[in-house]
PDB file of C-alpha atoms in Angstrom:
ATOM      1  CA  UNK A   1      -7.643  -1.980 -21.713  1.00 71.00           C
ATOM      2  CA  UNK A   2      -9.273  -0.899 -18.535  1.00 79.00           C
ATOM      3  CA  UNK A   3     -12.303  -2.807 -17.210  1.00 88.00           C
ATOM      4  CA  UNK A   4     -13.945   0.331 -16.593  1.00 93.00           C
ATOM      5  CA  UNK A   5     -13.732   3.144 -20.192  1.00 94.00           C
ATOM      6  CA  UNK A   6     -15.536   7.040 -19.246  1.00 94.00           C
ATOM      7  CA  UNK A   7     -15.247   9.978 -21.003  1.00 88.00           C
ATOM      8  CA  UNK A   8     -13.222  12.266 -19.273  1.00 85.00           C
ATOM      9  CA  UNK A   9     -14.328  14.815 -19.859  1.00 86.00           C
ATOM     10  CA  UNK A  10     -15.382  17.937 -19.913  1.00 93.00           C
ATOM     11  CA  UNK A  11     -19.096  18.093 -21.294  1.00 95.00           C
ATOM     12  CA  UNK A  12     -20.205  21.566 -20.904  1.00 96.00           C
ATOM     13  CA  UNK A  13     -23.888  22.038 -21.403  1.00 96.00           C
ATOM     14  CA  UNK A  14     -26.209  25.080 -20.924  1.00 97.00           C
ATOM     15  CA  UNK A  15     -29.135  25.096 -18.079  1.00 98.00           C
ATOM     16  CA  UNK A  16     -31.748  23.420 -18.205  1.00 97.00           C
ATOM     17  CA  UNK A  17     -29.796  21.324 -20.841  1.00 98.00           C
ATOM     18  CA  UNK A  18     -30.815  16.677 -20.228  1.00 98.00           C
ATOM     19  CA  UNK A  19     -26.780  15.542 -19.411  1.00 97.00           C
ATOM     20  CA  UNK A  20     -25.367  12.222 -20.993  1.00 97.00           C
ATOM     21  CA  UNK A  21     -23.098  11.211 -19.355  1.00 97.00           C
ATOM     22  CA  UNK A  22     -22.111   7.173 -20.512  1.00 96.00           C
ATOM     23  CA  UNK A  23     -19.544   3.837 -19.359  1.00 96.00           C
ATOM     24  CA  UNK A  24     -18.173  -0.050 -21.256  1.00 96.00           C
ATOM     25  CA  UNK A  25     -17.103  -2.397 -19.585  1.00 96.00           C
ATOM     26  CA  UNK A  26     -15.297  -5.083 -20.276  1.00 93.00           C
ATOM     27  CA  UNK A  27     -16.141  -7.459 -17.846  1.00 92.00           C
ATOM     28  CA  UNK A  28     -19.757  -8.989 -18.066  1.00 91.00           C
ATOM     29  CA  UNK A  29     -18.891 -10.840 -14.578  1.00 91.00           C
ATOM     30  CA  UNK A  30     -20.194  -7.408 -13.753  1.00 92.00           C
ATOM     31  CA  UNK A  31     -23.696  -7.444 -12.055  1.00 90.00           C
ATOM     32  CA  UNK A  32     -24.212  -4.246 -10.124  1.00 91.00           C
ATOM     33  CA  UNK A  33     -23.727  -0.516 -11.415  1.00 94.00           C
ATOM     34  CA  UNK A  34     -23.870   2.662  -9.342  1.00 94.00           C
ATOM     35  CA  UNK A  35     -23.455   6.012 -10.734  1.00 97.00           C
ATOM     36  CA  UNK A  36     -21.111   7.844  -7.970  1.00 97.00           C
ATOM     37  CA  UNK A  37     -21.539  12.261  -7.899  1.00 97.00           C
ATOM     38  CA  UNK A  38     -17.995  14.076  -6.615  1.00 97.00           C
ATOM     39  CA  UNK A  39     -17.443  17.246  -5.938  1.00 95.00           C
ATOM     40  CA  UNK A  40     -14.683  18.471  -6.173  1.00 90.00           C
ATOM     41  CA  UNK A  41     -11.590  17.631  -2.695  1.00 84.00           C
ATOM     42  CA  UNK A  42     -15.022  15.605  -1.745  1.00 90.00           C
ATOM     43  CA  UNK A  43     -16.164  12.407  -1.162  1.00 94.00           C
ATOM     44  CA  UNK A  44     -18.288  10.119  -4.021  1.00 96.00           C
ATOM     45  CA  UNK A  45     -22.064  10.181  -3.066  1.00 95.00           C
ATOM     46  CA  UNK A  46     -23.815   6.828  -3.865  1.00 93.00           C
ATOM     47  CA  UNK A  47     -26.922   8.469  -7.184  1.00 95.00           C
ATOM     48  CA  UNK A  48     -28.182   5.611  -8.251  1.00 93.00           C
ATOM     49  CA  UNK A  49     -27.514   1.468  -7.291  1.00 90.00           C
ATOM     50  CA  UNK A  50     -29.032  -0.814 -10.195  1.00 89.00           C
ATOM     51  CA  UNK A  51     -28.441  -3.971 -10.226  1.00 85.00           C
ATOM     52  CA  UNK A  52     -30.624  -5.565 -13.457  1.00 80.00           C
ATOM     53  CA  UNK A  53     -30.308  -4.253 -16.884  1.00 86.00           C
ATOM     54  CA  UNK A  54     -33.168  -1.505 -17.694  1.00 89.00           C
ATOM     55  CA  UNK A  55     -33.607   2.049 -16.289  1.00 92.00           C
ATOM     56  CA  UNK A  56     -33.970   2.887 -13.367  1.00 94.00           C
ATOM     57  CA  UNK A  57     -35.041   7.316 -12.362  1.00 96.00           C
ATOM     58  CA  UNK A  58     -35.722   9.063 -10.170  1.00 95.00           C
ATOM     59  CA  UNK A  59     -35.920  12.161 -10.086  1.00 96.00           C
ATOM     60  CA  UNK A  60     -34.178  14.092 -12.436  1.00 97.00           C
ATOM     61  CA  UNK A  61     -32.464  10.808 -12.528  1.00 97.00           C
ATOM     62  CA  UNK A  62     -32.073   7.974 -14.781  1.00 97.00           C
ATOM     63  CA  UNK A  63     -29.859   5.138 -15.240  1.00 96.00           C
ATOM     64  CA  UNK A  64     -29.877   2.894 -17.822  1.00 96.00           C
ATOM     65  CA  UNK A  65     -27.344  -0.291 -18.372  1.00 96.00           C
ATOM     66  CA  UNK A  66     -28.224  -2.208 -21.119  1.00 95.00           C
ATOM     67  CA  UNK A  67     -25.775  -5.887 -20.641  1.00 93.00           C
ATOM     68  CA  UNK A  68     -25.379  -7.205 -23.707  1.00 93.00           C
ATOM     69  CA  UNK A  69     -23.582  -4.158 -25.073  1.00 94.00           C
ATOM     70  CA  UNK A  70     -22.597  -3.728 -21.895  1.00 95.00           C
ATOM     71  CA  UNK A  71     -22.932  -0.387 -21.993  1.00 95.00           C
ATOM     72  CA  UNK A  72     -24.385   2.344 -19.242  1.00 96.00           C
ATOM     73  CA  UNK A  73     -25.728   4.996 -19.325  1.00 97.00           C
ATOM     74  CA  UNK A  74     -27.337   8.294 -17.229  1.00 97.00           C
ATOM     75  CA  UNK A  75     -29.018  11.512 -17.567  1.00 97.00           C
ATOM     76  CA  UNK A  76     -29.573  13.830 -16.206  1.00 98.00           C
ATOM     77  CA  UNK A  77     -32.750  15.866 -16.857  1.00 98.00           C
ATOM     78  CA  UNK A  78     -32.734  19.996 -16.279  1.00 98.00           C
ATOM     79  CA  UNK A  79     -29.555  19.988 -15.225  1.00 98.00           C
ATOM     80  CA  UNK A  80     -28.928  23.092 -12.530  1.00 97.00           C
ATOM     81  CA  UNK A  81     -25.994  24.824 -12.180  1.00 97.00           C
ATOM     82  CA  UNK A  82     -25.317  22.536  -8.246  1.00 96.00           C
ATOM     83  CA  UNK A  83     -25.123  19.543 -10.700  1.00 97.00           C
ATOM     84  CA  UNK A  84     -21.921  20.439 -11.596  1.00 97.00           C
ATOM     85  CA  UNK A  85     -19.222  17.942 -10.455  1.00 97.00           C
ATOM     86  CA  UNK A  86     -17.304  14.778 -11.869  1.00 97.00           C
ATOM     87  CA  UNK A  87     -19.056  11.887 -12.858  1.00 98.00           C
ATOM     88  CA  UNK A  88     -18.308   7.906 -11.516  1.00 97.00           C
ATOM     89  CA  UNK A  89     -19.858   4.861 -13.308  1.00 97.00           C
ATOM     90  CA  UNK A  90     -18.368   1.669 -10.538  1.00 95.00           C
ATOM     91  CA  UNK A  91     -18.848  -1.675 -11.065  1.00 94.00           C
ATOM     92  CA  UNK A  92     -18.680  -4.189  -8.678  1.00 91.00           C
ATOM     93  CA  UNK A  93     -19.079  -8.327 -10.264  1.00 89.00           C
ATOM     94  CA  UNK A  94     -20.569  -8.536  -6.371  1.00 81.00           C
ATOM     95  CA  UNK A  95     -23.042  -7.397  -3.047  1.00 74.00           C
ATOM     96  CA  UNK A  96     -20.174  -6.856  -1.074  1.00 76.00           C
ATOM     97  CA  UNK A  97     -16.733  -6.801  -3.252  1.00 78.00           C
ATOM     98  CA  UNK A  98     -14.093  -4.248  -4.162  1.00 89.00           C
ATOM     99  CA  UNK A  99     -15.975  -1.298  -6.554  1.00 92.00           C
ATOM    100  CA  UNK A 100     -14.127  -0.620 -10.082  1.00 94.00           C
ATOM    101  CA  UNK A 101     -14.508   2.485 -10.720  1.00 95.00           C
ATOM    102  CA  UNK A 102     -15.267   4.476 -14.308  1.00 95.00           C
ATOM    103  CA  UNK A 103     -11.880   7.607 -14.023  1.00 94.00           C
ATOM    104  CA  UNK A 104     -14.963   9.539 -13.992  1.00 95.00           C
ATOM    105  CA  UNK A 105     -16.676  12.381 -15.991  1.00 96.00           C
ATOM    106  CA  UNK A 106     -16.252  16.589 -15.162  1.00 96.00           C
ATOM    107  CA  UNK A 107     -19.689  17.680 -15.885  1.00 97.00           C
ATOM    108  CA  UNK A 108     -20.097  21.525 -16.077  1.00 97.00           C
ATOM    109  CA  UNK A 109     -23.864  23.288 -15.860  1.00 97.00           C
ATOM    110  CA  UNK A 110     -22.780  26.984 -17.112  1.00 97.00           C
ATOM    111  CA  UNK A 111     -26.560  29.129 -15.829  1.00 94.00           C
TER     112      UNK A 111
ATOM    113  CA  UNK B   1     -26.468   9.754  11.502  1.00 65.00           C
ATOM    114  CA  UNK B   2     -23.101  10.897  11.136  1.00 75.00           C
ATOM    115  CA  UNK B   3     -22.270   8.440   7.647  1.00 93.00           C
ATOM    116  CA  UNK B   4     -18.986   7.775   6.988  1.00 96.00           C
ATOM    117  CA  UNK B   5     -16.256   9.907   8.656  1.00 97.00           C
ATOM    118  CA  UNK B   6     -12.114  10.108   8.030  1.00 98.00           C
ATOM    119  CA  UNK B   7      -9.939  11.509   9.846  1.00 97.00           C
ATOM    120  CA  UNK B   8      -6.780  13.612   9.758  1.00 97.00           C
ATOM    121  CA  UNK B   9      -8.833  15.788   6.818  1.00 96.00           C
ATOM    122  CA  UNK B  10      -5.492  16.546   5.257  1.00 96.00           C
ATOM    123  CA  UNK B  11      -2.155  15.351   6.020  1.00 96.00           C
ATOM    124  CA  UNK B  12       1.669  16.352   5.091  1.00 98.00           C
ATOM    125  CA  UNK B  13       3.923  13.105   5.181  1.00 98.00           C
ATOM    126  CA  UNK B  14       8.341  13.848   4.475  1.00 98.00           C
ATOM    127  CA  UNK B  15       9.744  10.792   2.389  1.00 98.00           C
ATOM    128  CA  UNK B  16      10.019   7.402   4.148  1.00 98.00           C
ATOM    129  CA  UNK B  17       7.738   8.155   7.096  1.00 98.00           C
ATOM    130  CA  UNK B  18       4.581   6.041   8.317  1.00 98.00           C
ATOM    131  CA  UNK B  19       1.536   6.710   8.282  1.00 98.00           C
ATOM    132  CA  UNK B  20      -2.040   6.452  10.142  1.00 98.00           C
ATOM    133  CA  UNK B  21      -5.308   6.807   7.949  1.00 98.00           C
ATOM    134  CA  UNK B  22      -8.624   6.239  10.240  1.00 98.00           C
ATOM    135  CA  UNK B  23     -12.748   5.580   9.504  1.00 98.00           C
ATOM    136  CA  UNK B  24     -15.584   5.206  10.883  1.00 98.00           C
ATOM    137  CA  UNK B  25     -18.093   3.473   9.232  1.00 96.00           C
ATOM    138  CA  UNK B  26     -21.685   5.082   9.185  1.00 94.00           C
ATOM    139  CA  UNK B  27     -24.573   3.291  11.738  1.00 92.00           C
ATOM    140  CA  UNK B  28     -25.565   0.104  10.896  1.00 89.00           C
ATOM    141  CA  UNK B  29     -22.608  -0.836   8.047  1.00 92.00           C
ATOM    142  CA  UNK B  30     -19.526  -3.729   9.205  1.00 93.00           C
ATOM    143  CA  UNK B  31     -17.631  -4.158   5.516  1.00 94.00           C
ATOM    144  CA  UNK B  32     -14.749  -1.162   5.592  1.00 96.00           C
ATOM    145  CA  UNK B  33     -12.631  -0.361   2.380  1.00 96.00           C
ATOM    146  CA  UNK B  34      -9.792   2.016   1.500  1.00 98.00           C
ATOM    147  CA  UNK B  35      -9.368   3.632  -2.162  1.00 98.00           C
ATOM    148  CA  UNK B  36      -6.451   5.601  -3.500  1.00 98.00           C
ATOM    149  CA  UNK B  37      -7.821   8.150  -5.499  1.00 96.00           C
ATOM    150  CA  UNK B  38      -5.085  10.198  -7.659  1.00 94.00           C
ATOM    151  CA  UNK B  39      -5.684  14.017  -9.577  1.00 91.00           C
ATOM    152  CA  UNK B  40      -7.145  13.301 -12.119  1.00 88.00           C
ATOM    153  CA  UNK B  41      -8.350   9.858 -11.872  1.00 91.00           C
ATOM    154  CA  UNK B  42     -11.287   7.055 -10.656  1.00 93.00           C
ATOM    155  CA  UNK B  43     -10.338   5.208  -7.154  1.00 95.00           C
ATOM    156  CA  UNK B  44      -8.882   2.522  -6.513  1.00 96.00           C
ATOM    157  CA  UNK B  45      -9.613   0.000  -4.773  1.00 96.00           C
ATOM    158  CA  UNK B  46      -6.818  -1.167  -2.048  1.00 98.00           C
ATOM    159  CA  UNK B  47      -8.438  -4.015   0.853  1.00 97.00           C
ATOM    160  CA  UNK B  48     -11.755  -4.467   2.565  1.00 95.00           C
ATOM    161  CA  UNK B  49     -12.172  -5.494   6.056  1.00 95.00           C
ATOM    162  CA  UNK B  50     -14.688  -7.360   7.821  1.00 93.00           C
ATOM    163  CA  UNK B  51     -15.233  -9.407  10.356  1.00 92.00           C
ATOM    164  CA  UNK B  52     -11.808  -7.151  11.575  1.00 94.00           C
ATOM    165  CA  UNK B  53     -10.155  -9.747   8.866  1.00 95.00           C
ATOM    166  CA  UNK B  54      -9.311  -8.664   5.576  1.00 95.00           C
ATOM    167  CA  UNK B  55     -11.617 -10.290   2.856  1.00 92.00           C
ATOM    168  CA  UNK B  56     -10.074  -9.192  -0.372  1.00 92.00           C
ATOM    169  CA  UNK B  57      -7.179  -6.517  -2.272  1.00 95.00           C
ATOM    170  CA  UNK B  58      -6.298  -4.944  -5.086  1.00 95.00           C
ATOM    171  CA  UNK B  59      -2.662  -4.252  -6.485  1.00 95.00           C
ATOM    172  CA  UNK B  60      -0.942  -2.942  -3.178  1.00 97.00           C
ATOM    173  CA  UNK B  61       2.352  -3.484  -2.277  1.00 97.00           C
ATOM    174  CA  UNK B  62       2.567  -4.944   1.305  1.00 97.00           C
ATOM    175  CA  UNK B  63       3.357  -1.177   1.853  1.00 98.00           C
ATOM    176  CA  UNK B  64      -0.368  -0.784   2.888  1.00 98.00           C
ATOM    177  CA  UNK B  65      -1.664  -3.028   5.916  1.00 98.00           C
ATOM    178  CA  UNK B  66      -4.861  -2.180   7.373  1.00 97.00           C
ATOM    179  CA  UNK B  67      -6.564  -2.975  10.697  1.00 97.00           C
ATOM    180  CA  UNK B  68     -10.814  -3.926  11.894  1.00 97.00           C
ATOM    181  CA  UNK B  69     -11.155  -2.692  15.347  1.00 97.00           C
ATOM    182  CA  UNK B  70     -13.932  -5.034  17.476  1.00 97.00           C
ATOM    183  CA  UNK B  71     -17.374  -1.457  16.833  1.00 95.00           C
ATOM    184  CA  UNK B  72     -16.078  -2.052  12.250  1.00 96.00           C
ATOM    185  CA  UNK B  73     -13.343   0.656  12.957  1.00 97.00           C
ATOM    186  CA  UNK B  74     -11.080   0.974  10.843  1.00 98.00           C
ATOM    187  CA  UNK B  75      -7.275   2.157  10.461  1.00 98.00           C
ATOM    188  CA  UNK B  76      -5.373   2.654   7.222  1.00 98.00           C
ATOM    189  CA  UNK B  77      -1.041   1.951   7.742  1.00 98.00           C
ATOM    190  CA  UNK B  78       1.300   2.878   4.708  1.00 98.00           C
ATOM    191  CA  UNK B  79       4.679   2.589   5.614  1.00 98.00           C
ATOM    192  CA  UNK B  80       7.707   4.297   4.018  1.00 98.00           C
ATOM    193  CA  UNK B  81       5.908   6.860   2.257  1.00 98.00           C
ATOM    194  CA  UNK B  82       7.129   8.020  -1.816  1.00 98.00           C
ATOM    195  CA  UNK B  83       5.704  11.306  -3.248  1.00 98.00           C
ATOM    196  CA  UNK B  84       3.565   8.505  -5.648  1.00 97.00           C
ATOM    197  CA  UNK B  85       1.565   7.547  -2.889  1.00 98.00           C
ATOM    198  CA  UNK B  86      -0.160  11.415  -2.521  1.00 98.00           C
ATOM    199  CA  UNK B  87      -3.809  11.373  -3.581  1.00 97.00           C
ATOM    200  CA  UNK B  88      -7.129  11.617  -1.555  1.00 97.00           C
ATOM    201  CA  UNK B  89      -7.705   8.504   0.984  1.00 98.00           C
ATOM    202  CA  UNK B  90     -11.525   7.355   0.523  1.00 98.00           C
ATOM    203  CA  UNK B  91     -12.973   5.398   3.062  1.00 97.00           C
ATOM    204  CA  UNK B  92     -16.399   2.965   2.153  1.00 96.00           C
ATOM    205  CA  UNK B  93     -18.087   1.172   4.711  1.00 95.00           C
ATOM    206  CA  UNK B  94     -21.271  -1.231   3.557  1.00 91.00           C
ATOM    207  CA  UNK B  95     -23.942  -3.561   5.145  1.00 84.00           C
ATOM    208  CA  UNK B  96     -24.353  -6.948   5.307  1.00 71.00           C
ATOM    209  CA  UNK B  97     -27.123  -6.923   2.968  1.00 70.00           C
ATOM    210  CA  UNK B  98     -26.303  -4.941  -0.151  1.00 68.00           C
ATOM    211  CA  UNK B  99     -23.126  -2.961  -2.112  1.00 66.00           C
ATOM    212  CA  UNK B 100     -24.109   0.999  -1.319  1.00 84.00           C
ATOM    213  CA  UNK B 101     -20.652   1.991  -0.336  1.00 91.00           C
ATOM    214  CA  UNK B 102     -21.339   5.304   1.654  1.00 93.00           C
ATOM    215  CA  UNK B 103     -17.972   6.869   1.282  1.00 95.00           C
ATOM    216  CA  UNK B 104     -16.354   9.567   4.082  1.00 96.00           C
ATOM    217  CA  UNK B 105     -14.908  13.394   2.286  1.00 96.00           C
ATOM    218  CA  UNK B 106     -11.069  11.378   2.625  1.00 97.00           C
ATOM    219  CA  UNK B 107      -7.921  12.033   3.686  1.00 98.00           C
ATOM    220  CA  UNK B 108      -5.957  14.333   1.224  1.00 97.00           C
ATOM    221  CA  UNK B 109      -2.204  12.798   1.896  1.00 98.00           C
ATOM    222  CA  UNK B 110       0.768  15.673   0.666  1.00 98.00           C
ATOM    223  CA  UNK B 111       4.117  13.113   0.605  1.00 98.00           C
ATOM    224  CA  UNK B 112       7.491  15.262   0.565  1.00 98.00           C
TER     225      UNK B 112
END
């Protein structure tokens, strides 16, 4: 069993729709949770960073963490074609250690 | 702020050869980590350097080695290249204060 499970997609949505992404994990030692966006052939770009359970909002992006269920989510409101990318959930056990990536979900937002 | 910079951007090598990839961290960052990303997969942790020492290592063979310089820049060396080493190699830097890691654009290595 992988430490972090993420549906690879692709997930296709029409412009303006809400994109819903999620990951599950098995190691309860994970304490820091991040979402990265990666465009084709580019390096990952940090979108959201959370430490505790609950919600965090930043513009059109909302990240949710449920440590009791070992489940994290990312919602993108009012999706745009420029949101078409691969979204990676990333977890780590401490503030300086290695990052554990999910496989990434490819999102396609159609005009 | 230039962010994390990596060089070269693309590289083609022959099986059995050796390769060196370079990374300059974001200003103010002292920790550099290297990741390997195969096509269609998430990045896999290779190792991390802090204070010029390898602090943590992932499940990669000894053919993968690295170095960090006093100015915090870093190199990744891979010896005896295999076809399976073809991947995007990513460098990430972070500060002493938190887990937020910033990635470079990567070096795409093709082994033929």
